Amino acid sequence: MTRLFLAASAALLTATAAQAEPETFEFDKTHTVIEARWDHQGYSTMSMQFTDYDGTLSLDLETPSNSTVDITFNLIDGFWVGANQDRFITHLNSGDFFETEVNPTAHFVATGFETANGEIGIMTGDLTMNGMTGPVSLEVTLNQVGETRSGTTKLGFTAIGSLMRSEWDMGFAVPFVADEIELFISTELVAAE
């Protein structure tokens, strides 16, 4: 009888652990890079970083499909393309690209997570940018799970993917400047207190 009770208790604890709620995380913005890269006429690879963003990161590492990722990017004064680039920043804000006066934000909402081993997988989602919404897929790698000095859970992720900017009505100078934009994200996330 005691063995039966212990087995039942263990099964209940296992079931409860499996149904644990996703945990809320926040970006460690001092250790996060969100970058877009593109080929410039075959001469160079250019890049820009998105610097003003926030959102909901509710992650379940055991059952990734229970996770929620919802991020808003503030585009006005929200990207960095390097020093002495005022003219280019003005162009990025124009109707040729982001048209930030009309569309001051971009928005990504994850719609699915697939992983075979819990360490590498695909996150799909909808990206709204320049007044248009389209699908984006990112290959996500869980780099490390650890703790901060204060004992708070800390995660490290890298995500890569690509999109065709013309699909968001940003086809200026295609094909002389690449239509395909490579996405690179490296981030550290800390459990919210």
XYZ file of C-alpha atoms in Angstrom:
193
model
C 0.000 0.000 0.000
C 2.837 2.389 0.863
C 4.564 1.613 -2.451
C 1.313 2.293 -4.320
C 0.901 5.624 -2.498
C 4.508 6.644 -3.265
C 4.112 5.689 -6.926
C 0.870 7.669 -7.156
C 2.509 10.675 -5.465
C 5.464 10.545 -7.855
C 3.118 10.357 -10.843
C 1.162 13.353 -9.528
C 4.336 15.389 -9.012
C 5.533 14.522 -12.521
C 2.175 15.509 -14.030
C 2.138 18.776 -12.059
C 5.680 19.618 -13.194
C 4.746 18.903 -16.800
C 1.830 21.310 -16.538
C 3.901 24.118 -15.020
C 3.050 27.586 -16.247
C 5.418 29.286 -18.691
C 7.858 31.666 -16.999
C 8.011 35.369 -17.864
C 11.376 36.739 -18.973
C 12.734 40.197 -19.743
C 15.429 41.237 -22.203
C 18.855 41.994 -20.792
C 19.272 44.863 -23.250
C 22.940 45.333 -22.393
C 23.535 41.843 -23.824
C 21.086 41.762 -26.740
C 21.677 42.486 -30.423
C 18.828 42.543 -32.962
C 20.358 43.092 -36.366
C 19.427 43.135 -40.050
C 22.123 42.680 -42.732
C 22.064 43.025 -46.510
C 24.356 43.008 -49.522
C 25.058 46.477 -50.949
C 25.663 46.143 -54.695
C 28.155 43.333 -54.116
C 30.641 45.748 -52.570
C 29.872 45.321 -48.880
C 27.532 43.886 -46.280
C 25.641 46.625 -44.477
C 23.734 46.277 -41.213
C 21.376 48.044 -38.865
C 20.481 47.322 -35.262
C 17.077 47.763 -33.678
C 17.650 49.440 -30.322
C 14.200 50.337 -28.936
C 12.012 47.283 -28.309
C 9.997 45.588 -25.607
C 7.465 42.842 -25.294
C 6.111 39.734 -23.658
C 8.399 36.727 -23.381
C 6.570 33.905 -21.646
C 8.673 30.784 -22.149
C 8.101 27.111 -21.412
C 11.324 25.216 -22.116
C 9.690 21.843 -21.461
C 6.772 22.464 -23.829
C 7.828 25.253 -26.222
C 4.386 25.339 -27.880
C 3.072 26.885 -24.637
C 5.416 29.847 -25.038
C 4.393 33.369 -26.039
C 6.630 35.888 -27.786
C 5.162 39.307 -28.623
C 7.618 42.142 -29.338
C 7.063 45.747 -30.433
C 9.888 47.722 -32.027
C 9.733 51.511 -31.785
C 11.282 52.681 -35.056
C 11.470 56.447 -34.598
C 14.982 56.911 -33.182
C 14.928 53.140 -32.678
C 17.650 51.880 -34.966
C 21.375 52.349 -35.283
C 23.298 52.070 -38.547
C 26.677 53.444 -37.466
C 28.313 56.796 -36.963
C 27.819 59.706 -39.372
C 24.744 58.168 -41.004
C 22.158 60.956 -40.596
C 21.326 60.967 -44.319
C 20.769 57.200 -44.383
C 18.633 57.306 -41.222
C 16.467 59.993 -42.836
C 16.079 57.740 -45.890
C 15.156 54.726 -43.725
C 12.406 56.797 -42.103
C 11.008 57.822 -45.512
C 8.320 56.238 -47.689
C 11.006 54.210 -49.498
C 11.434 52.087 -46.395
C 9.763 52.202 -42.962
C 7.709 55.400 -43.411
C 7.888 55.878 -39.657
C 5.691 58.966 -39.646
C 2.775 56.700 -40.614
C 4.079 53.407 -39.153
C 6.147 54.249 -36.072
C 6.379 50.655 -34.840
C 7.024 47.140 -36.089
C 5.458 44.170 -34.327
C 6.371 40.465 -34.149
C 4.065 37.819 -32.693
C 5.163 34.187 -32.574
C 2.629 31.733 -33.993
C 4.481 28.441 -33.507
C 7.483 26.655 -32.036
C 8.963 23.369 -33.237
C 11.924 21.554 -31.708
C 13.134 17.979 -31.668
C 15.584 18.275 -28.785
C 14.648 21.442 -26.866
C 17.896 23.139 -27.866
C 17.486 23.974 -31.569
C 14.181 24.680 -33.249
C 12.096 26.880 -35.493
C 9.996 29.789 -34.271
C 7.453 31.061 -36.785
C 5.562 34.287 -36.442
C 3.853 37.246 -38.058
C 5.830 40.436 -38.590
C 3.909 43.666 -39.095
C 6.077 46.369 -40.609
C 5.393 49.332 -42.885
C 1.647 48.669 -42.548
C 1.898 45.098 -43.869
C 1.931 41.713 -42.126
C 3.781 38.630 -43.338
C 5.292 35.396 -42.008
C 8.848 35.090 -40.720
C 10.711 31.974 -39.545
C 13.735 31.993 -37.273
C 16.062 29.127 -36.425
C 16.516 29.447 -32.681
C 19.326 27.944 -30.603
C 19.202 27.785 -26.820
C 22.826 28.637 -25.979
C 22.718 28.247 -22.231
C 20.508 28.067 -19.149
C 21.968 29.469 -15.957
C 21.526 31.981 -13.172
C 22.416 35.589 -12.502
C 24.578 36.431 -9.502
C 21.393 36.957 -7.507
C 20.099 33.475 -8.393
C 17.540 34.516 -11.030
C 17.098 32.199 -14.024
C 18.979 33.406 -17.101
C 18.714 32.132 -20.690
C 20.836 32.784 -23.768
C 19.438 32.424 -27.302
C 20.649 32.985 -30.847
C 18.165 33.271 -33.724
C 18.809 33.605 -37.446
C 16.493 33.961 -40.422
C 15.773 36.046 -43.479
C 13.019 37.957 -45.212
C 12.449 39.654 -48.539
C 11.971 43.362 -47.810
C 9.918 43.911 -50.967
C 7.184 41.792 -49.367
C 6.736 44.660 -46.889
C 6.642 47.265 -49.678
C 10.282 48.242 -49.147
C 11.651 47.331 -52.556
C 13.657 50.524 -53.089
C 16.771 49.889 -55.283
C 16.110 46.156 -55.720
C 17.951 44.322 -57.303
C 20.974 46.637 -57.056
C 20.702 46.490 -53.277
C 19.685 43.044 -52.028
C 16.027 42.275 -51.469
C 16.930 39.536 -48.996
C 17.586 40.739 -45.466
C 19.423 38.438 -43.076
C 18.235 38.574 -39.482
C 20.550 37.928 -36.556
C 19.477 38.008 -32.917
C 21.628 37.222 -29.910
C 19.982 37.784 -26.572
C 20.187 37.130 -22.876
C 16.878 36.902 -21.025
C 16.359 37.137 -17.279
C 13.345 35.804 -15.390
C 11.029 38.612 -14.335
C 10.776 39.226 -10.622
